[in-house]
């Protein structure tokens, strides 16, 4: 993988928060992940817009079902990260 340097101007308070969260992996690694996440989000939005254009917007029932499934998946993932004793009390 080749790399390239760039300069960015950001709010000082935001940069302080990012530095605090970046920790040992460093600011460059944190920013690279953040940039990739934003690109993924933009691409997903483009895909959803394209699908809505082709198929029409999803109905409310479909949205509610998807939100329910996503909520369950997030809960499942978070529960899996807990130590064994905590898992027993949260399920």
mmCIF file of C-alpha atoms in Angstrom, residues 9-19:
data_model
loop_
_atom_site.group_PDB
_atom_site.id
_atom_site.type_symbol
_atom_site.label_atom_id
_atom_site.label_comp_id
_atom_site.label_asym_id
_atom_site.label_seq_id
_atom_site.Cartn_x
_atom_site.Cartn_y
_atom_site.Cartn_z
ATOM 1 C CA UNK A 9 -7.668 22.238 8.949
ATOM 2 C CA UNK A 10 -10.062 21.167 11.711
ATOM 3 C CA UNK A 11 -11.578 22.656 14.828
ATOM 4 C CA UNK A 12 -9.046 22.580 17.679
ATOM 5 C CA UNK A 13 -11.492 20.973 20.124
ATOM 6 C CA UNK A 14 -12.329 18.238 17.616
ATOM 7 C CA UNK A 15 -8.646 17.549 17.012
ATOM 8 C CA UNK A 16 -8.028 17.294 20.762
ATOM 9 C CA UNK A 17 -10.815 14.716 21.067
ATOM 10 C CA UNK A 18 -9.464 12.738 18.112
ATOM 11 C CA UNK A 19 -5.941 12.739 19.529
#
